[in-house]
PDB file of C-alpha atoms and ligand atoms in Angstrom:
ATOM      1  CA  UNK A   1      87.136  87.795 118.862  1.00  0.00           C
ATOM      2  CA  UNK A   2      90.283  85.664 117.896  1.00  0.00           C
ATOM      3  CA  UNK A   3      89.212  82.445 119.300  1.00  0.00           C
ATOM      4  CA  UNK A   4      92.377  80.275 117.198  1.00  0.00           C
ATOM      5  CA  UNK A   5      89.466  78.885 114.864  1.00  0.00           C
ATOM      6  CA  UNK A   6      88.574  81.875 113.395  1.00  0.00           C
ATOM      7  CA  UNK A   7      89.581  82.296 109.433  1.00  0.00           C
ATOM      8  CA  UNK A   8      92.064  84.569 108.878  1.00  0.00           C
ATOM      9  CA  UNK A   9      89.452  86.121 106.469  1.00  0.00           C
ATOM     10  CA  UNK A  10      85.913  84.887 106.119  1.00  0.00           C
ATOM     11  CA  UNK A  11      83.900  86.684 103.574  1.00  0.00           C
ATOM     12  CA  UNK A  12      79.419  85.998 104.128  1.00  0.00           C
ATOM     13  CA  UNK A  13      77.298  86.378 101.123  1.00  0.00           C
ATOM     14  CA  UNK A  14      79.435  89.671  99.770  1.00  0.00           C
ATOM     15  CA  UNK A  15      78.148  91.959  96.992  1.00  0.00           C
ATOM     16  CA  UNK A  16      79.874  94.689  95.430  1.00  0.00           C
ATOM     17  CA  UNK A  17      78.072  96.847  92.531  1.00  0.00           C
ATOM     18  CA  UNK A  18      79.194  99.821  91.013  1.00  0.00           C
ATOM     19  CA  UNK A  19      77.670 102.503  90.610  1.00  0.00           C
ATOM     20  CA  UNK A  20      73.551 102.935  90.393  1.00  0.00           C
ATOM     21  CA  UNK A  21      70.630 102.646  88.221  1.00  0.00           C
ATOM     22  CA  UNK A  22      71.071 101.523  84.362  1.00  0.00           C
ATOM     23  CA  UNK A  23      74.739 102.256  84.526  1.00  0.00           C
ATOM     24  CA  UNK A  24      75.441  99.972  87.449  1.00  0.00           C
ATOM     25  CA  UNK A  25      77.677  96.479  87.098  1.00  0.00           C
ATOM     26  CA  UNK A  26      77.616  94.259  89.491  1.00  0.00           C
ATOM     27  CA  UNK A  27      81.000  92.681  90.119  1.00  0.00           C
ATOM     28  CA  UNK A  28      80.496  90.380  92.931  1.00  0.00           C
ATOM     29  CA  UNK A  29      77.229  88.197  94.285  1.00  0.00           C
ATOM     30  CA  UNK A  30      76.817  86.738  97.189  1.00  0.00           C
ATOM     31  CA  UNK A  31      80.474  85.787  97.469  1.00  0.00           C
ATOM     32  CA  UNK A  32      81.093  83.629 100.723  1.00  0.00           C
ATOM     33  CA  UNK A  33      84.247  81.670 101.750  1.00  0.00           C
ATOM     34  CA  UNK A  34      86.536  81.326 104.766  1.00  0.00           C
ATOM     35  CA  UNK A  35      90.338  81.547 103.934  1.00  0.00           C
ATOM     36  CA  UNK A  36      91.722  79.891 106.977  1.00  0.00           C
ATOM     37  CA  UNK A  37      94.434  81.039 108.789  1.00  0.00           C
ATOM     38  CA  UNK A  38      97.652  79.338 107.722  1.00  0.00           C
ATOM     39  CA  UNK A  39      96.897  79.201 103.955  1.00  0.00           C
ATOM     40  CA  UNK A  40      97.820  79.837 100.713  1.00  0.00           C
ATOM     41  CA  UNK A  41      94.766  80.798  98.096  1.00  0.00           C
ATOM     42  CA  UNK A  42      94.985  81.602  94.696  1.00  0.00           C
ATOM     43  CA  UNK A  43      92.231  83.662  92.909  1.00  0.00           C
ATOM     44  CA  UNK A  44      91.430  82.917  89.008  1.00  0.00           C
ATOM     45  CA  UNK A  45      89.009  83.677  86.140  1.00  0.00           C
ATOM     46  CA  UNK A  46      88.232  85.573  83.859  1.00  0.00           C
ATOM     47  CA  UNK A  47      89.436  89.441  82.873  1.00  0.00           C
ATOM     48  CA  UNK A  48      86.146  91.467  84.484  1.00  0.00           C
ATOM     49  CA  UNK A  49      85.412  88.199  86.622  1.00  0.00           C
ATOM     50  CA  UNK A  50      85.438  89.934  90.117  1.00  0.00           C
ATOM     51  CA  UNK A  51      89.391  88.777  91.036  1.00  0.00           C
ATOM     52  CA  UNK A  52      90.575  92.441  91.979  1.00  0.00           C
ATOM     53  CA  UNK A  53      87.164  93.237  93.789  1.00  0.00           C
ATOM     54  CA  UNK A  54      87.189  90.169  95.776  1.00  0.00           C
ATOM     55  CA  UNK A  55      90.507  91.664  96.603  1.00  0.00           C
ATOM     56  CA  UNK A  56      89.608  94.968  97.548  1.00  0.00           C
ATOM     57  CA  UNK A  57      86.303  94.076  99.707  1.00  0.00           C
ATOM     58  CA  UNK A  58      88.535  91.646 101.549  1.00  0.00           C
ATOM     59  CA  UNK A  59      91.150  94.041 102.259  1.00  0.00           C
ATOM     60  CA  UNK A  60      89.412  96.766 103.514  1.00  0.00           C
ATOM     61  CA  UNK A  61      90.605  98.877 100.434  1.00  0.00           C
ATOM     62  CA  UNK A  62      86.719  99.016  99.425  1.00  0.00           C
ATOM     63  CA  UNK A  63      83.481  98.555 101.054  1.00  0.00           C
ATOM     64  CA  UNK A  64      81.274  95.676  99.747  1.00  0.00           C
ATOM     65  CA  UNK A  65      77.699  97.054  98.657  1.00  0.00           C
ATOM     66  CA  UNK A  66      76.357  94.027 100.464  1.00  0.00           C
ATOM     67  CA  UNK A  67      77.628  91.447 103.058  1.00  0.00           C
ATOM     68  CA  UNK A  68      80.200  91.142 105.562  1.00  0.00           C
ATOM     69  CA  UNK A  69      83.893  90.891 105.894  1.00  0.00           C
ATOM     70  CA  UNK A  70      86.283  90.133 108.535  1.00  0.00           C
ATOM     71  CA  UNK A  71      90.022  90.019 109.137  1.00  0.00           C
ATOM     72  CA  UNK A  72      90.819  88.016 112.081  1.00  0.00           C
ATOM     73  CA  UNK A  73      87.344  87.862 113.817  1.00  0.00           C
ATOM     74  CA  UNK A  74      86.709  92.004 113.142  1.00  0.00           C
ATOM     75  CA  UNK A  75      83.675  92.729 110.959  1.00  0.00           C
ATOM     76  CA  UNK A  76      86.061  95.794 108.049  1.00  0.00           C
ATOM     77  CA  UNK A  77      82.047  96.528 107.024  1.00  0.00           C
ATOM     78  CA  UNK A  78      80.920  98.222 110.734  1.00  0.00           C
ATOM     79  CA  UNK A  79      84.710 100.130 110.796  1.00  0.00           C
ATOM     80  CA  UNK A  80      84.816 104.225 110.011  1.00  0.00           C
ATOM     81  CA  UNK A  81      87.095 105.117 107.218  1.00  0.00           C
ATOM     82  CA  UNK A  82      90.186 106.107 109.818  1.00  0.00           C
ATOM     83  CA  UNK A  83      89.256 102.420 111.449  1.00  0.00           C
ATOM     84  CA  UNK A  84      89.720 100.495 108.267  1.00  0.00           C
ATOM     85  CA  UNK A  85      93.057 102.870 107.433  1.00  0.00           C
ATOM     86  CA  UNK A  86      94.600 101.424 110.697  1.00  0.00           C
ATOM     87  CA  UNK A  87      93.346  97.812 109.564  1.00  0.00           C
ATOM     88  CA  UNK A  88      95.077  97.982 106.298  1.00  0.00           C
ATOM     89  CA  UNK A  89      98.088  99.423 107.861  1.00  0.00           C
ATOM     90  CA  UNK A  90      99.088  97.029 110.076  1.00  0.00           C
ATOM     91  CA  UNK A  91      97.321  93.516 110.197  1.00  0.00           C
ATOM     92  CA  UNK A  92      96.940  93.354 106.122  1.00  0.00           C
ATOM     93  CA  UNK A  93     100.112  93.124 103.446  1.00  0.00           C
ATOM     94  CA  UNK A  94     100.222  93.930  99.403  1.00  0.00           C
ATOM     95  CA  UNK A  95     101.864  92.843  97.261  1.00  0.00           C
ATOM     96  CA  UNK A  96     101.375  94.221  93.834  1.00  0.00           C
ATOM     97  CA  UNK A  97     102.376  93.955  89.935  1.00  0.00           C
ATOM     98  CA  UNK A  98     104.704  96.776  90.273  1.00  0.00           C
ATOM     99  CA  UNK A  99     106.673  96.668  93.527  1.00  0.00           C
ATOM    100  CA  UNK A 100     105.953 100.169  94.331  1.00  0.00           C
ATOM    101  CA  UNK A 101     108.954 100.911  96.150  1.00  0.00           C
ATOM    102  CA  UNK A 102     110.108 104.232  97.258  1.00  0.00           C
ATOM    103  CA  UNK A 103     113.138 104.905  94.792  1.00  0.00           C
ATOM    104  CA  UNK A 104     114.986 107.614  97.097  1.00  0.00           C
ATOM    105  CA  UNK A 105     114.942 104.393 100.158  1.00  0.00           C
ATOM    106  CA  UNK A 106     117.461 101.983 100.805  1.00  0.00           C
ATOM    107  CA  UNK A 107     115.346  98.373 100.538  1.00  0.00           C
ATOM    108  CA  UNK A 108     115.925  97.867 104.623  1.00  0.00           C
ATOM    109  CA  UNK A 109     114.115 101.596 104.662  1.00  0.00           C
ATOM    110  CA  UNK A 110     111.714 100.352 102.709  1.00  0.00           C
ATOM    111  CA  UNK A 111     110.719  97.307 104.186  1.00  0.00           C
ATOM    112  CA  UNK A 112     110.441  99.313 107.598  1.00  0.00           C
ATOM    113  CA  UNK A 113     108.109 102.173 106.312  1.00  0.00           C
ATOM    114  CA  UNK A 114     104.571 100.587 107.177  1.00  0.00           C
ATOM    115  CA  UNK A 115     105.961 100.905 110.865  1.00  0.00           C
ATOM    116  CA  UNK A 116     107.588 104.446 110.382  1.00  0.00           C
ATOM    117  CA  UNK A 117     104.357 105.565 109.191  1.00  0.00           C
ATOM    118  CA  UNK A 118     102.805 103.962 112.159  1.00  0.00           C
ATOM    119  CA  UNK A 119     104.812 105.480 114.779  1.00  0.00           C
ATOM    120  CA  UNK A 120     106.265 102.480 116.003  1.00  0.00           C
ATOM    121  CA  UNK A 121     110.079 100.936 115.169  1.00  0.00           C
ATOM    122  CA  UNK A 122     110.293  97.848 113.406  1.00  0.00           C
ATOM    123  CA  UNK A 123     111.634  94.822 115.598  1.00  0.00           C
ATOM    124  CA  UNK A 124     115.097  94.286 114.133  1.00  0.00           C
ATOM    125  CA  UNK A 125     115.414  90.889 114.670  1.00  0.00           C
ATOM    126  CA  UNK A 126     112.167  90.349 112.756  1.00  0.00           C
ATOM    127  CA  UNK A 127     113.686  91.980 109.878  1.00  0.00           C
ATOM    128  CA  UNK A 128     116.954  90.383 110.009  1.00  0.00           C
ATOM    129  CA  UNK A 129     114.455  87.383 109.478  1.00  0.00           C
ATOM    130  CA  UNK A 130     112.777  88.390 107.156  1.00  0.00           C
ATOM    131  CA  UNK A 131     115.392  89.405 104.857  1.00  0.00           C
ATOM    132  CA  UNK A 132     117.861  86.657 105.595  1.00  0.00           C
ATOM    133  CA  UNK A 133     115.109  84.000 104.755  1.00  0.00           C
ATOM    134  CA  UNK A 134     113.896  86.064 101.209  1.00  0.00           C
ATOM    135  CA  UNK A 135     117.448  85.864 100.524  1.00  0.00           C
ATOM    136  CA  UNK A 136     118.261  89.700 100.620  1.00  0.00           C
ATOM    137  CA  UNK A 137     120.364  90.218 103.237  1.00  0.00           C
ATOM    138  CA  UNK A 138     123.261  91.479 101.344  1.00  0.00           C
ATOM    139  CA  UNK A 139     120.939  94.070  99.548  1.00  0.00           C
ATOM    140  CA  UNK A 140     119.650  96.005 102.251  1.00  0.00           C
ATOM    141  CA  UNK A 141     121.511  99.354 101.957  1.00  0.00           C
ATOM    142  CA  UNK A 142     120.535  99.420  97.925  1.00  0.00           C
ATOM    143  CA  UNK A 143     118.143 101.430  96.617  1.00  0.00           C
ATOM    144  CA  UNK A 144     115.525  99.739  94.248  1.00  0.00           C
ATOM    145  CA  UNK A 145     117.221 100.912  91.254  1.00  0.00           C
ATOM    146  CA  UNK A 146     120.139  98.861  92.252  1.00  0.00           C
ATOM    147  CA  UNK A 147     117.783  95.977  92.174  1.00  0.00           C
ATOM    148  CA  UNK A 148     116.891  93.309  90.221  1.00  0.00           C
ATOM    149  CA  UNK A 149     113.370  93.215  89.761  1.00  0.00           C
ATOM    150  CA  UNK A 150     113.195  89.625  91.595  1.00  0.00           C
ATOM    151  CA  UNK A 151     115.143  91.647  94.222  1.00  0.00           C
ATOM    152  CA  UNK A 152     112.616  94.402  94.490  1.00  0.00           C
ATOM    153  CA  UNK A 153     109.734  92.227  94.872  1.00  0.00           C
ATOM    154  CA  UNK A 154     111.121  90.065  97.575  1.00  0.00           C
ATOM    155  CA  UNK A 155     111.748  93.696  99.727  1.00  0.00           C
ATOM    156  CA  UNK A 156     107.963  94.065  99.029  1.00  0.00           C
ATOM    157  CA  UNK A 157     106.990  90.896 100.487  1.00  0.00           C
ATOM    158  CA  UNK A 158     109.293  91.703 103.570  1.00  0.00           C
ATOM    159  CA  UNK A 159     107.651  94.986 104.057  1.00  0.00           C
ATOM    160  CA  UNK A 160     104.269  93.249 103.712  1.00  0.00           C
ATOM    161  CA  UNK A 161     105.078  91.178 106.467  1.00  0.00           C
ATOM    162  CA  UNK A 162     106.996  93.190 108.590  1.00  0.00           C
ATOM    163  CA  UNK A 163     104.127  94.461 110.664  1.00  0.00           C
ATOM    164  CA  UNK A 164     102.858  90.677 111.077  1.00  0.00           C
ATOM    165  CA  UNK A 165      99.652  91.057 109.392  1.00  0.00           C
ATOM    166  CA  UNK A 166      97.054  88.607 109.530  1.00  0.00           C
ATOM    167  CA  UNK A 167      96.466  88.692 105.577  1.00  0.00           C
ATOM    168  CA  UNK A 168      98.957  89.286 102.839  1.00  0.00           C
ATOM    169  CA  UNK A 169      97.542  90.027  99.379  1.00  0.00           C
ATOM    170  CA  UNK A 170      99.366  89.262  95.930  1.00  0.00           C
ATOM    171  CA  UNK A 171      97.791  91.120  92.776  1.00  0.00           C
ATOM    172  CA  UNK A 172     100.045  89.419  90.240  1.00  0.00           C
ATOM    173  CA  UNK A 173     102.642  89.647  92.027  1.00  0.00           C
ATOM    174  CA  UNK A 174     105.217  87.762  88.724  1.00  0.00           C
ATOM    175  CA  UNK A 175     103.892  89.572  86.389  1.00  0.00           C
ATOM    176  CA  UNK A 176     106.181  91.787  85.680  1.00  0.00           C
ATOM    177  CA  UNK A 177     109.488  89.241  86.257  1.00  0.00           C
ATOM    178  CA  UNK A 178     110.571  86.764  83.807  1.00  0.00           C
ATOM    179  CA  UNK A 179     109.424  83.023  84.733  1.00  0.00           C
ATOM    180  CA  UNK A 180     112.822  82.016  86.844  1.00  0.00           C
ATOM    181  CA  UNK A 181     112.196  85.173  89.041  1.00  0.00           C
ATOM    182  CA  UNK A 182     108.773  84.693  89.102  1.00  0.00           C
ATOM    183  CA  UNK A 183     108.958  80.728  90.336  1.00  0.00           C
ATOM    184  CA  UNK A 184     111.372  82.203  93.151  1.00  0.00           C
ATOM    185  CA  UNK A 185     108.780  84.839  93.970  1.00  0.00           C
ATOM    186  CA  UNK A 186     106.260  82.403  94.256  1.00  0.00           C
ATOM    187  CA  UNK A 187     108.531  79.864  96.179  1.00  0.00           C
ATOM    188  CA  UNK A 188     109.139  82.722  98.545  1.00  0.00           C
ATOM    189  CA  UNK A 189     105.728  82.914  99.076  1.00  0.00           C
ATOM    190  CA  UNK A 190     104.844  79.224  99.551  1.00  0.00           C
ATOM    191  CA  UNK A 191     108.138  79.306 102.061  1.00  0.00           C
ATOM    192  CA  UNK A 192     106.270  82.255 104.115  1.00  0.00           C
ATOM    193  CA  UNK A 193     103.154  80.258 104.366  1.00  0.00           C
ATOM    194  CA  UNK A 194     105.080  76.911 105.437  1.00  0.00           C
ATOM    195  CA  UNK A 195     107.519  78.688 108.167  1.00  0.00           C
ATOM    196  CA  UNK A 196     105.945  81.961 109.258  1.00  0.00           C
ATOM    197  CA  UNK A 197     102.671  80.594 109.550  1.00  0.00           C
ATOM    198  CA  UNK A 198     101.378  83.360 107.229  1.00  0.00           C
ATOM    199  CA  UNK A 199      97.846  83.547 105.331  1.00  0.00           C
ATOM    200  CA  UNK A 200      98.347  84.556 101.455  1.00  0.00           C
ATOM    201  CA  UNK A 201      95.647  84.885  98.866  1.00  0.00           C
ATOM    202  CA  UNK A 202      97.237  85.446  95.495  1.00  0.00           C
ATOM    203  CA  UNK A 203      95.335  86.698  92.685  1.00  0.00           C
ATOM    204  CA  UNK A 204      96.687  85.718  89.092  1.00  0.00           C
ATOM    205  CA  UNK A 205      96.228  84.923  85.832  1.00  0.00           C
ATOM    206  CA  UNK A 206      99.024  81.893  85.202  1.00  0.00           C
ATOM    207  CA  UNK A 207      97.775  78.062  86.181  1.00  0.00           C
ATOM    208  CA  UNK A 208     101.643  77.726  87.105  1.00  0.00           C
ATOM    209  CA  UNK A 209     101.895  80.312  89.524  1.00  0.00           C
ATOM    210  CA  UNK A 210      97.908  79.360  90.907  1.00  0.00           C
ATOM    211  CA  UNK A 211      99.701  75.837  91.480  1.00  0.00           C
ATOM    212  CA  UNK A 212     102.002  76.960  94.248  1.00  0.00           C
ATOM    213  CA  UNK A 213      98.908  77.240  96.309  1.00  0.00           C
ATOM    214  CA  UNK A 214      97.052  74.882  98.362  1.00  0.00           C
ATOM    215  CA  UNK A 215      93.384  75.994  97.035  1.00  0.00           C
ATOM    216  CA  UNK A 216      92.461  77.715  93.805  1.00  0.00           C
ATOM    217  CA  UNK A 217      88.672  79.547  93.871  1.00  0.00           C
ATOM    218  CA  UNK A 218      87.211  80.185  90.433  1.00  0.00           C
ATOM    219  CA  UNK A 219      85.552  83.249  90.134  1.00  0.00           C
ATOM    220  CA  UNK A 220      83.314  83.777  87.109  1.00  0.00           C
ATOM    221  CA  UNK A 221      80.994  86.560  86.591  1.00  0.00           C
ATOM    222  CA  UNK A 222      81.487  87.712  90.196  1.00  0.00           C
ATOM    223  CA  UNK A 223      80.340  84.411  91.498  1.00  0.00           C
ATOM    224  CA  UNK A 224      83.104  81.332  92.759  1.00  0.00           C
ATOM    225  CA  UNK A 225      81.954  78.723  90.628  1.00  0.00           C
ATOM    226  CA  UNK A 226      84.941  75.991  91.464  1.00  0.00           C
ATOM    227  CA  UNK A 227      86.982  75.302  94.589  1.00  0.00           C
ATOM    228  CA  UNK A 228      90.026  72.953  93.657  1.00  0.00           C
ATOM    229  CA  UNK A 229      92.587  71.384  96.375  1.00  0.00           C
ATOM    230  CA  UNK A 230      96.231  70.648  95.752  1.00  0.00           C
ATOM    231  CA  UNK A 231      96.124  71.932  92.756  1.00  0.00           C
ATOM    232  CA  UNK A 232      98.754  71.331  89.541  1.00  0.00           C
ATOM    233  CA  UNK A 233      99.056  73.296  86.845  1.00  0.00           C
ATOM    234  CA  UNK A 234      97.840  70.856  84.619  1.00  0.00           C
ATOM    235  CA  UNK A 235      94.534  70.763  86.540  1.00  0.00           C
ATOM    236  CA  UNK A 236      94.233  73.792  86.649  1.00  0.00           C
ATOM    237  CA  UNK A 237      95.000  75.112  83.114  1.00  0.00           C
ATOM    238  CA  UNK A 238      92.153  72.160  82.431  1.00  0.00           C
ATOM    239  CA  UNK A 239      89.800  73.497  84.981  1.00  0.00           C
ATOM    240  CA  UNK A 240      90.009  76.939  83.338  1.00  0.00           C
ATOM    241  CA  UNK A 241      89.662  75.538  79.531  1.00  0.00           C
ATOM    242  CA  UNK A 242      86.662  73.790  81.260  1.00  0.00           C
ATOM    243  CA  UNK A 243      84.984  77.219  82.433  1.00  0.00           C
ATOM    244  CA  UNK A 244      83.921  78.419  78.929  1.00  0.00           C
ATOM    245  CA  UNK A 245      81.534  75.410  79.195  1.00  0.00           C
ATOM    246  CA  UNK A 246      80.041  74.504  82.518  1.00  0.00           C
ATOM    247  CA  UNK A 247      82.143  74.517  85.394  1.00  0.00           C
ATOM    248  CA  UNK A 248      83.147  71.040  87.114  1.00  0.00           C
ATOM    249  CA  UNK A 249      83.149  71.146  90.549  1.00  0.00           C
ATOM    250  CA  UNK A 250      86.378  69.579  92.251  1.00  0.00           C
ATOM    251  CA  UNK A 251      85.779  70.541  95.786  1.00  0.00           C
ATOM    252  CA  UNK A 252      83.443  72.225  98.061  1.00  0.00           C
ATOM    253  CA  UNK A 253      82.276  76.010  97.590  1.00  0.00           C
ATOM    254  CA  UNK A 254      82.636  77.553 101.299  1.00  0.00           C
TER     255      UNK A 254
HETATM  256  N1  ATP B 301      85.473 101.409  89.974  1.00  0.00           N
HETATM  257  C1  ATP B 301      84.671 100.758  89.142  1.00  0.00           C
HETATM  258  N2  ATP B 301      83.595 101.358  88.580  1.00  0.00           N
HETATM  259  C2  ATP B 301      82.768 100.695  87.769  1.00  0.00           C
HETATM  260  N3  ATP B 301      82.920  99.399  87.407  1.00  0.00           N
HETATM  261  C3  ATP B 301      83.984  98.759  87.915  1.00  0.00           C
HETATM  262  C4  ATP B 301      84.921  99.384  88.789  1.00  0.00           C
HETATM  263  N4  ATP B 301      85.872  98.490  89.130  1.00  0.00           N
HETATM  264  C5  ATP B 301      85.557  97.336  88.496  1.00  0.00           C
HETATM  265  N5  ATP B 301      84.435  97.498  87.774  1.00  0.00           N
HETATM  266  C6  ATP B 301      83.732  96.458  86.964  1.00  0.00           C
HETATM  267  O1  ATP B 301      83.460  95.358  87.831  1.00  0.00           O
HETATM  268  C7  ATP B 301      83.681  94.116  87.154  1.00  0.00           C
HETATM  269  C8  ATP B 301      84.720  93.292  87.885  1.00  0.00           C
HETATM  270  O2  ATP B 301      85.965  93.990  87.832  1.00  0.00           O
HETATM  271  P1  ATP B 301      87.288  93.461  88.538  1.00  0.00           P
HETATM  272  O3  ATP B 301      88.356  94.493  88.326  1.00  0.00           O
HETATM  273  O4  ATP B 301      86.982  93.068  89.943  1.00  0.00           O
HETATM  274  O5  ATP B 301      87.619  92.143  87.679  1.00  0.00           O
HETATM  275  P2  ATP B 301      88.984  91.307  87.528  1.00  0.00           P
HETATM  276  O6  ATP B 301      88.593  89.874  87.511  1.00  0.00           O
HETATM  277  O7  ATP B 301      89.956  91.737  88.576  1.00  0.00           O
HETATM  278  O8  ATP B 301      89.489  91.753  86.090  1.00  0.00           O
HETATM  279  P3  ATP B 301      90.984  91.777  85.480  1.00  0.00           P
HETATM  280  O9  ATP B 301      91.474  90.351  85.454  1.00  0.00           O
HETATM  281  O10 ATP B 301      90.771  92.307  84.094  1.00  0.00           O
HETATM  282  O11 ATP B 301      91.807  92.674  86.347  1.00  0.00           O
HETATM  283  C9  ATP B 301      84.086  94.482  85.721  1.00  0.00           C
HETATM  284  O12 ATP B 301      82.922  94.450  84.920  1.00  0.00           O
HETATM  285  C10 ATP B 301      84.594  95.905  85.858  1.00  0.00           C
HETATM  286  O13 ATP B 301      84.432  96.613  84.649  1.00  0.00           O
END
């Protein structure tokens, strides 16, 4: 199962179409790539491009129509529904738009819900961790409303991590903070990848925030149609401009 080379998440020739007959879309084809463990990807294109599906299939949040997916060696498409509940529960994070905190919980009750709700007690000195390296320490006995929104999102990334999962998933995670918030957000995140050995794809809109990663995968019309390493922001804005014509390849598609 987890033999150390094993992706954190490798995806095999994944479909996903909604709904059937004359009324179906298809949102993803034949989608394969191996996010390895360790990493940082972003996810671009296109609004309607397949970014949030691609999300979903690889989280277990939604089954692909066709395919496989797996999370640390285990196939999510062969799990029951109560199987893939316990996957995204504790070896996969979110991190979303919103923050989608609980208002009436202090951010250190918060950040230790995912293991309430599991039964289990959060390690402390994990948390202590956690908080004292997203630079929240001080915070943890406000509630969200006490917040700043920067604030708020780094308790979400400390609750997506405090379980240890193999995965953590950013929907656009900045895009509801102003840009200085946001490049701390996404510092945060390239910090988690560097020291905690953590795996992060990060789906987005904004070349600057894609840059933070160490990949970027192109999706167009549910298809990745570009891979690009190291990416800059300049590159990437460029790569982008360059999709409304034909794509140019700057790496391998896995
Ligand atoms: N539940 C659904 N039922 C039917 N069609 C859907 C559903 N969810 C997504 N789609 C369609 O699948 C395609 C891909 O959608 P998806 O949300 O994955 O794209 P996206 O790249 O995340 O878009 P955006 O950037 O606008 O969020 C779109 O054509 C969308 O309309």
């Amino acid at each position: 199962m987890n033999t150390g080379i094993e992706p954190a998440v490798r995806l095999d020739r994944i479909g996903k179409v909604y709904g059937t007959g004359p009324s179906a879309v298809t949102a993803l084809k034949d989608v394969s790539h191996a996010f390895a463990r360790g990493s940082f990807t972003a996810v671009m294109g296109p609004s309607g491009s397949g970014k949030t599906s691609l999300l979903q299939c690889s989280a277990g949040l939604t089954q692909p129509t066709s395919g496989t997916v797996s999370v640390g060696g285990t196939d999510l498409t062969a799990l029951t529904e109560a199987e893939l509940a316990i996957v995204r529960r504790e070896r996969v994070g979110f991190v979303f738009q919103g923050f989608n905190l609980l208002p009436a919980l202090t951010a250190k009750e918060n950040i230790e819900l995912p293991m309430r709700l599991a039964g289990k007690r959060a390690d402390q000195a994990w948390v202590r961790e956690l908080v004292g390296r997203t630079g929240i320490a001080e915070h943890v006995h406000r509630r969200p409303h006490e917040l700043s929104g920067g604030q708020q999102q780094r308790v979400a990334i400390c609750r997506a991590l405090v379980a240890g999962p193999e995965v953590v998933f950013a929907d656009e995670p900045t895009g509801s903070l102003d840009t200085r918030s946001g490049q701390e957000i996404l510092a945060m995140l390239r910090l988690v990848v560097g020291a905690l050995k953590q795996t992060v794809i990060l789906v987005t809109h904004d070349a600057t925030a894609a840059a933070y990663a160490d990949r970027v995968l192109f999706i167009r019309d549910g298809e990745v149609v570009d891979v690009m390493e190291e990416p800059t922001p300049d590159r990437v804005a460029a790569s982008l401009s360059g999709h409304s014509g034909s794509p140019g390849r700057t790496g391998p598609v896995r």
